[in-house]
Coordinates of C-alpha atoms in Angstrom, one line a residue:
Chain A
M1 CA 76.1 84.2 160.7
T2 CA 77.6 81.0 161.9
V3 CA 80.5 79.7 160.6
E4 CA 78.8 76.9 159.2
A5 CA 76.2 79.6 157.2
A6 CA 79.1 81.1 156.1
E7 CA 80.8 78.7 154.6
G8 CA 77.8 77.3 152.9
L9 CA 77.1 81.2 151.4
A10 CA 80.7 80.6 150.0
E11 CA 80.0 77.2 148.6
K12 CA 77.4 78.7 146.7
V13 CA 79.3 81.8 145.7
R14 CA 81.9 79.4 144.3
G15 CA 79.0 77.2 142.6
A16 CA 78.3 80.7 140.8
L17 CA 81.4 81.6 140.0
R18 CA 82.2 78.3 138.0
G19 CA 79.6 80.4 135.5
V20 CA 82.7 82.5 134.6
I21 CA 84.8 81.4 132.2
D22 CA 88.4 82.9 131.1
P23 CA 87.7 83.3 127.1
E24 CA 91.1 82.2 126.4
L25 CA 91.2 78.8 128.2
G26 CA 87.7 78.2 128.0
Y27 CA 86.9 76.8 131.2
N28 CA 85.5 78.1 134.7
I29 CA 87.9 80.4 136.8
V30 CA 87.2 78.2 140.1
D31 CA 88.7 75.2 138.4
L32 CA 91.4 76.9 136.8
G33 CA 92.7 78.2 140.2
L34 CA 92.0 81.7 139.2
V35 CA 89.8 82.3 142.5
Y36 CA 92.6 82.2 145.3
D37 CA 89.9 82.5 148.4
I38 CA 86.4 83.1 149.1
E39 CA 85.3 84.5 152.1
V40 CA 81.7 85.4 153.4
A41 CA 81.2 88.3 156.0
G42 CA 79.0 88.7 158.9
D43 CA 76.8 91.0 157.1
N44 CA 76.7 88.8 154.0
V45 CA 79.6 90.6 152.1
A46 CA 81.3 88.1 149.8
I47 CA 85.0 88.8 149.7
I48 CA 86.6 87.0 146.7
T49 CA 90.3 86.9 145.8
M50 CA 91.2 86.1 142.4
T51 CA 94.2 86.7 140.1
T52 CA 94.1 86.2 135.9
T53 CA 96.4 83.7 134.3
T54 CA 99.0 86.8 133.2
R55 CA 99.4 90.0 134.3
G56 CA 98.3 92.6 132.0
C57 CA 95.7 90.4 130.5
P58 CA 93.2 92.6 128.6
A59 CA 90.1 90.3 130.2
T60 CA 91.3 91.6 133.5
S61 CA 88.5 94.2 133.9
Y62 CA 85.7 91.7 132.5
L63 CA 86.9 88.8 134.6
K64 CA 86.6 90.7 137.6
D65 CA 83.6 92.3 137.3
G66 CA 82.2 88.8 136.2
A67 CA 83.2 87.5 139.3
R68 CA 81.4 90.4 141.0
D69 CA 78.0 89.9 139.0
A70 CA 77.8 86.2 139.6
A71 CA 78.4 86.1 143.1
W72 CA 75.8 89.0 143.5
S73 CA 73.7 86.7 142.2
V74 CA 73.5 84.4 144.4
P75 CA 70.7 84.7 146.9
S76 CA 71.2 86.5 150.4
V77 CA 74.6 88.0 149.0
E78 CA 74.3 91.4 150.1
F79 CA 77.5 92.6 148.8
V80 CA 80.8 91.8 147.1
D81 CA 84.1 92.8 147.0
V82 CA 86.7 91.3 144.3
K83 CA 90.3 91.9 144.9
L84 CA 92.5 91.0 142.2
T85 CA 96.2 90.0 143.4
Y86 CA 99.3 88.6 141.8
E87 CA 100.5 87.2 144.6
P88 CA 101.6 84.4 144.1
P89 CA 101.5 84.3 140.5
W90 CA 99.3 81.9 138.8
T91 CA 100.5 79.0 137.4
P92 CA 99.0 75.8 135.4
Q93 CA 99.6 73.7 138.4
M94 CA 96.9 75.4 140.2
M95 CA 94.1 74.0 138.1
T96 CA 91.9 71.2 139.0
A97 CA 92.7 67.8 137.4
E98 CA 89.3 67.9 135.5
A99 CA 90.5 71.6 134.1
K100 CA 94.1 70.1 133.2
Q101 CA 92.5 66.9 131.5
H102 CA 90.0 69.1 129.6
L103 CA 93.1 71.6 128.3
G104 CA 95.3 68.5 127.7
I105 CA 97.7 69.4 130.7
T106 CA 100.2 67.1 131.8
D107 CA 101.2 67.3 135.4
G108 CA 104.7 68.2 136.0
D109 CA 107.6 69.9 137.9
G110 CA 107.4 73.5 138.2
W111 CA 105.4 75.7 135.7
Chain B
M1 CA 94.5 99.6 136.9
I2 CA 96.1 96.3 136.8
G3 CA 95.2 95.5 133.3
A4 CA 94.8 96.5 129.9
T5 CA 91.7 97.3 128.1
L6 CA 90.6 97.3 124.7
S7 CA 91.8 99.5 122.0
R8 CA 89.1 101.7 120.0
W9 CA 90.8 101.7 116.9
T10 CA 93.0 98.7 116.4
M11 CA 90.7 96.6 114.1
S12 CA 90.6 100.2 112.1
Y13 CA 94.4 99.5 111.8
F14 CA 94.0 95.9 111.2
A15 CA 91.5 96.4 108.3
A16 CA 93.6 99.4 106.6
A17 CA 96.8 97.0 106.7
L18 CA 94.9 94.4 105.1
V19 CA 93.6 96.3 102.3
A20 CA 97.0 97.5 101.8
L21 CA 98.5 94.0 101.5
M22 CA 95.9 92.6 99.5
T23 CA 96.2 95.8 97.0
A24 CA 100.5 95.0 97.1
E25 CA 99.8 91.0 96.2
G26 CA 97.3 92.4 93.6
L27 CA 99.8 94.9 92.0
M28 CA 102.6 92.0 91.9
A29 CA 100.0 89.8 90.4
A30 CA 99.5 92.2 87.8
G31 CA 103.2 92.7 86.9
Y32 CA 103.7 95.8 88.7
G33 CA 107.3 96.8 90.3
Y34 CA 110.1 94.2 90.4
P35 CA 110.9 92.0 88.7
A36 CA 109.1 93.5 85.6
A37 CA 111.0 96.9 86.6
A38 CA 114.5 97.4 88.0
I39 CA 114.5 97.3 91.7
E40 CA 115.2 100.8 92.2
A41 CA 112.3 102.0 89.7
P42 CA 109.4 104.1 91.2
E43 CA 107.0 101.0 90.4
T44 CA 109.1 98.8 93.0
L45 CA 109.3 101.7 95.3
I46 CA 105.7 102.0 95.5
L47 CA 104.9 98.2 96.0
V48 CA 107.3 98.1 98.7
H49 CA 106.0 100.8 100.8
I50 CA 102.9 99.9 100.4
V51 CA 103.9 96.6 102.0
T52 CA 106.2 98.1 104.8
I53 CA 104.2 101.1 105.7
G54 CA 100.6 100.2 104.4
W55 CA 100.3 96.7 105.6
L56 CA 103.5 96.0 108.2
S57 CA 104.1 99.1 110.3
I58 CA 99.9 99.8 110.2
L59 CA 99.6 96.6 111.5
M60 CA 102.3 96.7 113.9
C61 CA 101.1 99.8 115.0
G62 CA 97.5 98.7 115.5
A63 CA 98.8 95.9 117.7
L64 CA 101.7 98.0 119.8
F65 CA 98.7 100.3 120.8
Q66 CA 96.6 96.9 121.8
F67 CA 99.4 95.1 123.7
V68 CA 101.9 97.6 124.7
P69 CA 99.6 97.8 127.5
V70 CA 99.4 94.5 128.1
L71 CA 103.4 93.9 128.2
I72 CA 103.4 96.3 130.8
A73 CA 100.5 96.3 132.8
R74 CA 99.5 100.1 132.3
P75 CA 96.9 101.9 130.2
L76 CA 97.7 103.3 126.7
Y77 CA 98.8 107.0 127.5
S78 CA 96.1 108.3 124.9
D79 CA 93.2 106.5 123.6
A80 CA 92.7 109.7 121.2
L81 CA 95.7 109.5 119.1
P82 CA 95.4 106.8 117.6
L83 CA 92.9 107.8 115.0
P84 CA 94.3 110.8 114.1
T85 CA 97.7 108.7 113.8
L86 CA 95.9 106.2 111.4
G87 CA 94.7 109.3 109.1
L88 CA 98.2 110.5 109.1
L89 CA 99.9 107.3 108.0
L90 CA 97.5 106.4 105.4
T91 CA 97.5 110.1 104.0
G92 CA 101.3 109.9 104.1
L93 CA 101.6 106.6 102.1
V94 CA 99.1 108.4 99.9
A95 CA 101.5 111.2 99.2
L96 CA 104.7 108.9 98.8
V97 CA 102.9 106.6 96.1
L98 CA 101.7 109.8 94.3
G99 CA 105.4 111.2 94.8
F100 CA 106.9 107.9 93.3
L101 CA 104.3 108.1 90.7
Q102 CA 105.5 111.8 90.3
L103 CA 108.9 110.7 90.1
A104 CA 108.0 107.9 87.1
G105 CA 106.1 110.9 85.5
H106 CA 102.8 110.0 86.1
A107 CA 101.8 112.5 88.6
P108 CA 101.8 116.2 88.3
A109 CA 105.0 117.8 88.6
H110 CA 104.0 121.1 90.5
F111 CA 102.5 119.3 93.4
A112 CA 104.8 118.9 96.2
F113 CA 104.1 115.0 97.0
F114 CA 107.2 114.1 98.9
P115 CA 107.5 117.1 101.0
A116 CA 104.0 116.2 102.2
A117 CA 104.7 112.8 102.6
A118 CA 107.6 113.9 104.6
V119 CA 105.5 115.9 107.0
L120 CA 102.5 113.2 107.1
L121 CA 104.4 110.3 107.7
G122 CA 106.6 112.5 110.1
S123 CA 103.7 113.4 112.2
G124 CA 101.8 110.1 111.8
F125 CA 105.0 108.3 113.3
A126 CA 105.8 111.0 115.6
L127 CA 102.6 110.2 117.3
V128 CA 103.1 106.6 117.9
L129 CA 106.1 107.3 119.1
W130 CA 104.9 109.7 121.7
N131 CA 101.6 107.5 122.8
L132 CA 103.7 104.4 122.9
G133 CA 106.8 106.4 124.5
R134 CA 104.6 107.7 127.3
T135 CA 103.1 104.6 127.7
L136 CA 106.1 102.6 128.2
W137 CA 108.3 105.3 130.2
S138 CA 105.4 105.3 132.8
A139 CA 106.5 101.5 133.7
R140 CA 110.2 101.4 133.8
P141 CA 111.7 99.5 134.8
L142 CA 110.4 97.8 132.1
P143 CA 110.1 94.0 131.5
L144 CA 112.4 92.4 128.6
P145 CA 109.7 91.7 125.8
A146 CA 108.7 95.4 126.3
R147 CA 112.4 96.6 125.8
F148 CA 112.3 95.3 122.5
V149 CA 109.6 97.2 121.5
V150 CA 112.0 100.2 122.9
V151 CA 114.6 99.4 120.6
G152 CA 111.6 99.0 117.9
L153 CA 110.7 102.4 118.6
F154 CA 114.0 103.9 117.8
S155 CA 114.7 102.0 115.0
V156 CA 111.2 102.8 113.3
G157 CA 112.4 107.0 114.5
A158 CA 115.5 105.8 112.4
T159 CA 113.6 104.3 109.5
V160 CA 111.1 107.6 109.5
F161 CA 114.1 110.0 109.8
L162 CA 116.2 108.7 106.5
G163 CA 112.7 108.1 104.9
I164 CA 112.1 112.1 105.2
V165 CA 115.4 112.8 104.3
F166 CA 115.3 110.8 100.6
A167 CA 112.1 112.6 100.6
L168 CA 113.3 116.0 100.8
V169 CA 115.8 115.2 98.5
L170 CA 114.0 113.6 95.9
G171 CA 111.2 116.3 96.4
G172 CA 114.1 118.8 95.7
A173 CA 113.4 120.2 99.1
T174 CA 117.3 120.2 100.2
S175 CA 120.1 120.1 98.5
H176 CA 122.4 119.5 101.5
S177 CA 125.8 117.7 100.9
H178 CA 125.2 114.6 103.7
F179 CA 121.5 114.4 102.9
V180 CA 122.1 113.8 99.3
T181 CA 125.1 111.6 100.6
L182 CA 122.4 109.7 102.4
T183 CA 120.2 109.3 99.9
S184 CA 122.5 107.8 97.1
A185 CA 123.9 105.4 99.9
G186 CA 122.0 104.9 102.8
V187 CA 119.1 102.8 101.4
P188 CA 120.3 99.3 102.8
I189 CA 120.2 101.1 106.3
H190 CA 116.8 102.4 105.5
V191 CA 115.8 98.9 104.7
I192 CA 117.8 97.4 107.6
A193 CA 116.4 99.6 110.4
G194 CA 112.9 99.3 109.0
L195 CA 113.0 95.8 108.5
G196 CA 115.2 94.7 110.9
G197 CA 115.3 96.8 113.4
W198 CA 111.5 98.1 113.7
L199 CA 109.6 95.1 112.3
T200 CA 111.5 92.1 113.6
F201 CA 112.9 93.4 116.7
T202 CA 109.5 94.6 117.7
A203 CA 107.7 91.0 116.9
L204 CA 110.5 89.4 118.4
G205 CA 109.8 91.4 121.8
V206 CA 105.9 90.8 121.3
S207 CA 106.3 87.1 120.7
Y208 CA 107.9 86.1 123.7
R209 CA 105.1 87.3 125.4
L210 CA 102.2 86.5 123.3
L211 CA 103.4 82.8 122.6
A212 CA 104.0 82.4 126.1
M213 CA 100.3 83.7 126.7
F214 CA 98.5 81.5 124.5
M215 CA 100.4 78.2 124.9
L216 CA 100.5 78.1 128.7
A217 CA 104.3 78.5 128.4
P218 CA 106.7 80.1 131.2
E219 CA 108.1 83.5 130.5
L220 CA 111.6 83.8 129.5
S221 CA 114.1 86.5 131.2
G222 CA 117.0 84.5 131.6
V223 CA 120.8 84.5 129.9
T224 CA 119.7 83.7 126.4
T225 CA 116.6 86.4 126.6
R226 CA 118.9 89.1 127.7
G227 CA 121.6 88.0 125.3
A228 CA 118.9 88.0 122.2
F229 CA 118.1 91.5 123.6
Y230 CA 121.6 93.0 124.1
V231 CA 123.1 91.4 120.9
G232 CA 120.1 91.9 118.8
T233 CA 120.6 95.8 120.1
A234 CA 123.8 96.0 119.3
A235 CA 123.4 94.8 115.8
I236 CA 120.7 97.1 115.0
A237 CA 122.7 100.1 116.7
M238 CA 125.7 98.8 114.2
A239 CA 123.7 98.7 111.4
I240 CA 122.0 101.9 112.0
I241 CA 124.4 104.3 113.8
G242 CA 127.6 103.0 112.8
G243 CA 125.9 103.2 109.2
V244 CA 125.4 106.6 108.6
A245 CA 128.6 107.4 110.1
A246 CA 130.1 105.5 108.0
V247 CA 128.0 107.2 104.9
C248 CA 128.8 110.3 106.1
T249 CA 132.7 109.7 106.5
E250 CA 132.8 108.1 103.2
A251 CA 133.9 105.0 105.5
N252 CA 133.2 101.1 104.4
L253 CA 129.3 100.9 105.2
Q254 CA 129.9 97.2 103.9
T255 CA 132.5 96.6 106.6
V256 CA 129.8 98.1 109.2
L257 CA 127.1 96.1 107.7
S258 CA 128.7 92.9 107.9
V259 CA 129.5 93.2 111.5
A260 CA 125.7 94.3 112.2
A261 CA 125.3 91.0 110.3
I262 CA 127.2 88.7 112.6
L263 CA 125.9 90.2 115.6
G264 CA 122.5 89.8 114.2
L265 CA 123.0 86.2 113.1
G266 CA 124.2 85.7 117.3
A267 CA 120.8 87.4 118.5
F268 CA 118.8 85.3 116.0
L269 CA 120.2 81.7 117.3
L270 CA 119.5 83.1 121.1
Y271 CA 116.1 83.9 120.2
A272 CA 115.7 80.4 118.1
R273 CA 116.9 78.8 121.1
D274 CA 114.4 80.6 123.2
M275 CA 111.1 79.7 121.3
Q276 CA 112.3 76.6 121.0
H277 CA 112.2 76.2 125.1
I278 CA 108.9 77.9 124.9
Y279 CA 107.4 75.5 122.0
R280 CA 108.8 72.5 124.1
A281 CA 107.8 73.6 127.8
R282 CA 104.4 74.8 126.7
K283 CA 101.6 73.4 129.0
R284 CA 99.1 73.4 126.4
R285 CA 100.1 70.3 124.3
T286 CA 97.2 70.5 121.6
I287 CA 98.1 74.3 120.5
E288 CA 95.6 76.6 118.2
L289 CA 96.3 77.4 114.7
N290 CA 97.7 80.8 115.2
S291 CA 100.6 79.3 117.4
R292 CA 101.3 76.8 114.7
M293 CA 101.2 79.1 111.9
A294 CA 103.8 81.2 114.0
A295 CA 105.9 78.6 114.3
V296 CA 106.1 78.4 110.7
A297 CA 106.6 82.1 110.0
L298 CA 109.4 81.4 112.2
G299 CA 110.6 78.9 110.5
H300 CA 110.6 81.2 107.4
L301 CA 112.9 83.9 109.6
A302 CA 115.4 81.2 110.0
A303 CA 114.9 80.7 106.2
V304 CA 115.5 84.1 105.7
V305 CA 118.9 84.1 107.9
I306 CA 120.2 80.8 106.0
L307 CA 119.5 82.2 102.7
I308 CA 121.3 85.3 103.2
A309 CA 124.3 83.4 104.2
V310 CA 124.3 81.1 101.2
L311 CA 124.0 83.7 98.9
L312 CA 126.9 85.6 100.7
S313 CA 128.9 82.3 100.2
F314 CA 127.8 82.7 96.6
G315 CA 128.7 86.4 96.2
A316 CA 125.2 87.0 95.0
L317 CA 123.7 88.5 97.8
R318 CA 123.1 91.8 95.9
Q319 CA 122.1 90.0 93.0
H320 CA 119.0 88.5 94.8
I321 CA 118.6 90.7 97.5
A322 CA 114.8 91.3 96.0
A323 CA 114.2 87.4 96.9
V324 CA 115.5 87.6 100.7
V325 CA 113.3 90.8 101.2
F326 CA 110.6 89.0 99.6
L327 CA 111.0 85.8 102.0
T328 CA 111.4 88.3 104.9
C329 CA 108.0 90.3 104.1
F330 CA 105.8 87.6 103.0
G331 CA 107.0 84.7 104.8
W332 CA 108.3 85.9 108.2
L333 CA 106.8 89.3 108.9
S334 CA 103.4 88.8 106.7
G335 CA 103.1 85.5 108.0
L336 CA 103.5 85.7 111.6
G337 CA 100.9 89.0 111.1
L338 CA 98.2 87.3 109.3
A339 CA 98.7 84.0 111.8
K340 CA 98.5 86.6 114.8
L341 CA 95.7 88.4 113.5
Y342 CA 93.8 85.3 113.2
K343 CA 93.6 85.1 116.9
I344 CA 93.8 88.5 118.0
V345 CA 90.5 89.6 116.2
A346 CA 88.8 86.6 117.5
F347 CA 90.1 87.5 121.3
L348 CA 89.2 90.9 121.0
T349 CA 86.1 90.3 119.5
W350 CA 85.3 88.1 122.1
L351 CA 86.2 90.6 124.8
E352 CA 84.3 93.3 123.1
C353 CA 81.1 91.2 122.8
Y354 CA 81.1 88.8 125.7
G355 CA 83.5 90.4 128.2
P356 CA 80.4 92.9 129.2
V357 CA 78.2 89.9 129.9
L358 CA 80.4 87.7 131.7
G359 CA 78.7 86.4 134.9
K360 CA 75.7 87.7 133.7
A361 CA 74.7 84.9 130.7
P362 CA 76.5 81.8 129.6
T363 CA 79.5 83.0 127.1
P364 CA 81.4 80.7 123.9
R365 CA 84.9 80.4 124.4
V366 CA 87.6 82.6 122.1
Q367 CA 88.0 79.3 120.0
D368 CA 84.3 79.1 119.3
L369 CA 84.6 82.2 117.4
V370 CA 86.8 80.5 114.8
V371 CA 87.0 77.0 112.7
E372 CA 90.3 76.3 112.4
G373 CA 90.3 73.6 109.9
R374 CA 88.3 75.9 107.2
A375 CA 91.7 78.5 108.0
L376 CA 94.4 76.0 107.9
K377 CA 93.9 75.3 104.1
W378 CA 94.5 79.2 103.2
F379 CA 97.2 79.3 105.6
V380 CA 99.1 75.9 103.7
L381 CA 98.5 77.7 100.1
Y382 CA 99.7 80.9 101.4
F383 CA 103.2 79.9 103.0
V384 CA 103.6 77.2 100.3
M385 CA 103.1 79.6 97.3
V386 CA 105.4 82.1 99.4
W387 CA 108.1 79.6 98.7
V388 CA 107.2 79.2 94.9
A389 CA 107.8 83.0 94.4
T390 CA 110.6 83.4 96.2
A391 CA 112.0 80.4 94.0
A392 CA 110.5 82.4 91.1
L393 CA 112.3 85.0 92.3
L394 CA 116.0 83.4 92.6
L395 CA 115.6 81.6 89.3
G396 CA 114.6 84.9 87.1
E397 CA 111.0 83.7 86.2
P398 CA 108.8 86.6 86.2
L399 CA 105.8 84.8 85.3
A400 CA 105.9 82.1 87.7
F401 CA 106.3 85.4 90.2
R402 CA 103.1 86.8 89.2
A403 CA 101.1 83.5 88.6
S404 CA 102.6 82.7 92.6
A405 CA 101.5 86.4 93.5
G406 CA 98.3 86.2 92.2
V407 CA 97.6 82.6 94.2
I408 CA 98.9 84.6 97.5
L409 CA 96.4 87.1 96.7
I410 CA 93.9 84.1 96.6
A411 CA 95.1 82.8 99.9
T412 CA 94.9 86.2 101.5
V413 CA 91.7 86.9 100.4
G414 CA 90.6 83.4 102.3
I415 CA 92.1 84.3 105.3
V416 CA 90.3 87.8 105.4
A417 CA 87.6 86.2 104.8
Q418 CA 87.9 84.2 108.3
I419 CA 89.0 87.0 110.0
V420 CA 85.3 89.2 109.0
R421 CA 83.7 85.7 109.8
I422 CA 85.0 86.2 113.3
R423 CA 84.3 89.6 113.6
R424 CA 80.7 88.8 112.4
L425 CA 80.7 85.9 114.7
A426 CA 79.3 84.1 112.2
D427 CA 80.8 81.0 113.3
V428 CA 79.5 81.2 116.8
S429 CA 76.1 78.9 117.5
A430 CA 73.1 80.6 116.8
T431 CA 72.4 79.8 120.5
A432 CA 75.0 81.4 122.1
R433 CA 75.9 84.0 119.7
L434 CA 74.0 87.3 120.9
P435 CA 72.9 86.7 124.5
A436 CA 70.4 89.4 126.0
G437 CA 72.7 92.4 126.8
V438 CA 75.5 91.7 123.6
H439 CA 75.3 93.4 120.6
A440 CA 77.0 92.6 117.1
P441 CA 80.7 93.9 116.8
R442 CA 81.3 96.6 114.1
L443 CA 83.6 95.2 111.5
L444 CA 85.9 98.2 111.6
F445 CA 86.1 99.7 115.0
S446 CA 85.3 98.0 118.7
L447 CA 82.6 99.8 120.6
V448 CA 84.2 100.0 123.9
K449 CA 82.9 101.0 127.2
P450 CA 85.2 103.6 129.4
V451 CA 86.7 101.3 132.5

């Protein structure tokens, strides 16, 4: 797979992940900054590195499974591996401007 | 496993607790117990224990089975124990009520209700301590909020121990001199350990995490938070250990409790400072109803502290202790409990229904399960009437107290109706309510798939 093809597929996966919302914040996990990385390996394996807004969140397993299922719905994705990490820990500053605006969050220093 | 999962029986705990709350409010409205009866009368004790065990403790246990795993990011030690635990707590409460009815001459004298209550409630709370204790033990070193819970669990152990002693003495099962002395002089320790150490201190610890989580505020672990924990722990230890020692050695219990009260005030001030910081530093500027009502409940905790200080300065605390206990139970603890229930039921219902189809189908938000404007009026009515009822107690107006208790019951029914609507997905739009693969939730328990 070429680099361009891998990047294109990663973008499609990113788009599919926008269909997965964080239930508490009510916004998609991509724009909330919960998806840290999407990598597509040569055999069309999507490797997603993601986090949750708080460690121990009861929604964790659902978010992880939801991300896996959404990515798997992308045509030509053969396998999905979702890795959960808390390094670095998520902060509201990781949201996109649109997500911040949606939640009424103002930019500021630190957390 | 990094994440926590749904606890199957949490809804059953919440339902049982709400039934107990409405029963207690109905009894108050009907004129049962204080102020129609003496504060130490069996009828008053029935009322007090329906509120503290049936409502507040069962609510707290159900919430802790769900949220201790969130605090420490570890699963609950046993998912099988909460159901028998609930059975023991409820049957124990029934036995305790029957024991008090026996004391009042309204139940057959030949049944050993008090010893039965001691065994059943002792076993139920022992299972709570075992399950949560093993869960917490596996996560050492514990984060600060979980340490508050540990102190709360020690306090409920002390509360239950004293309660068992009282039950065995009242039931005639023991006449050991220390136990008899504890029964006659240890009631204030029992009350402080239960309302202060168990219910309040645990609620403070959980609130550090839940309020930060729901309002997108930084989690605190600095000097004031550690101070609130250590000073609060010292206050509780002084009240319980120092108090029992004072009773058993015939020392001055009042002095010990006064020192504990000063320490408690210090812990409260540190906690209040932290809460102010969390609310001010929150990233979600528009906060949900549950967080607003939690702030009102926190205001009631401050009001309790001020009321105690004012009554102490006038030498009238003993005379008006019922008003203080009422405001603590209904303004602070029940207010916080109802506010958080409104959120937690929506959150857990969402996870149960829509969590499994996340990524497969469009899902509503947690907020789509609630209509805050409709619930707000019931919360406002509830809190206003708590103040009216407290004032009625302070002014010695039993009829006004009964009338306000009746309106508190109506407000509670209004809030419970909103919670039932959440559980029924009644406010989710028809198109979004049940996507393919989603089953309507059961009212009293959660259908949880093993993870």
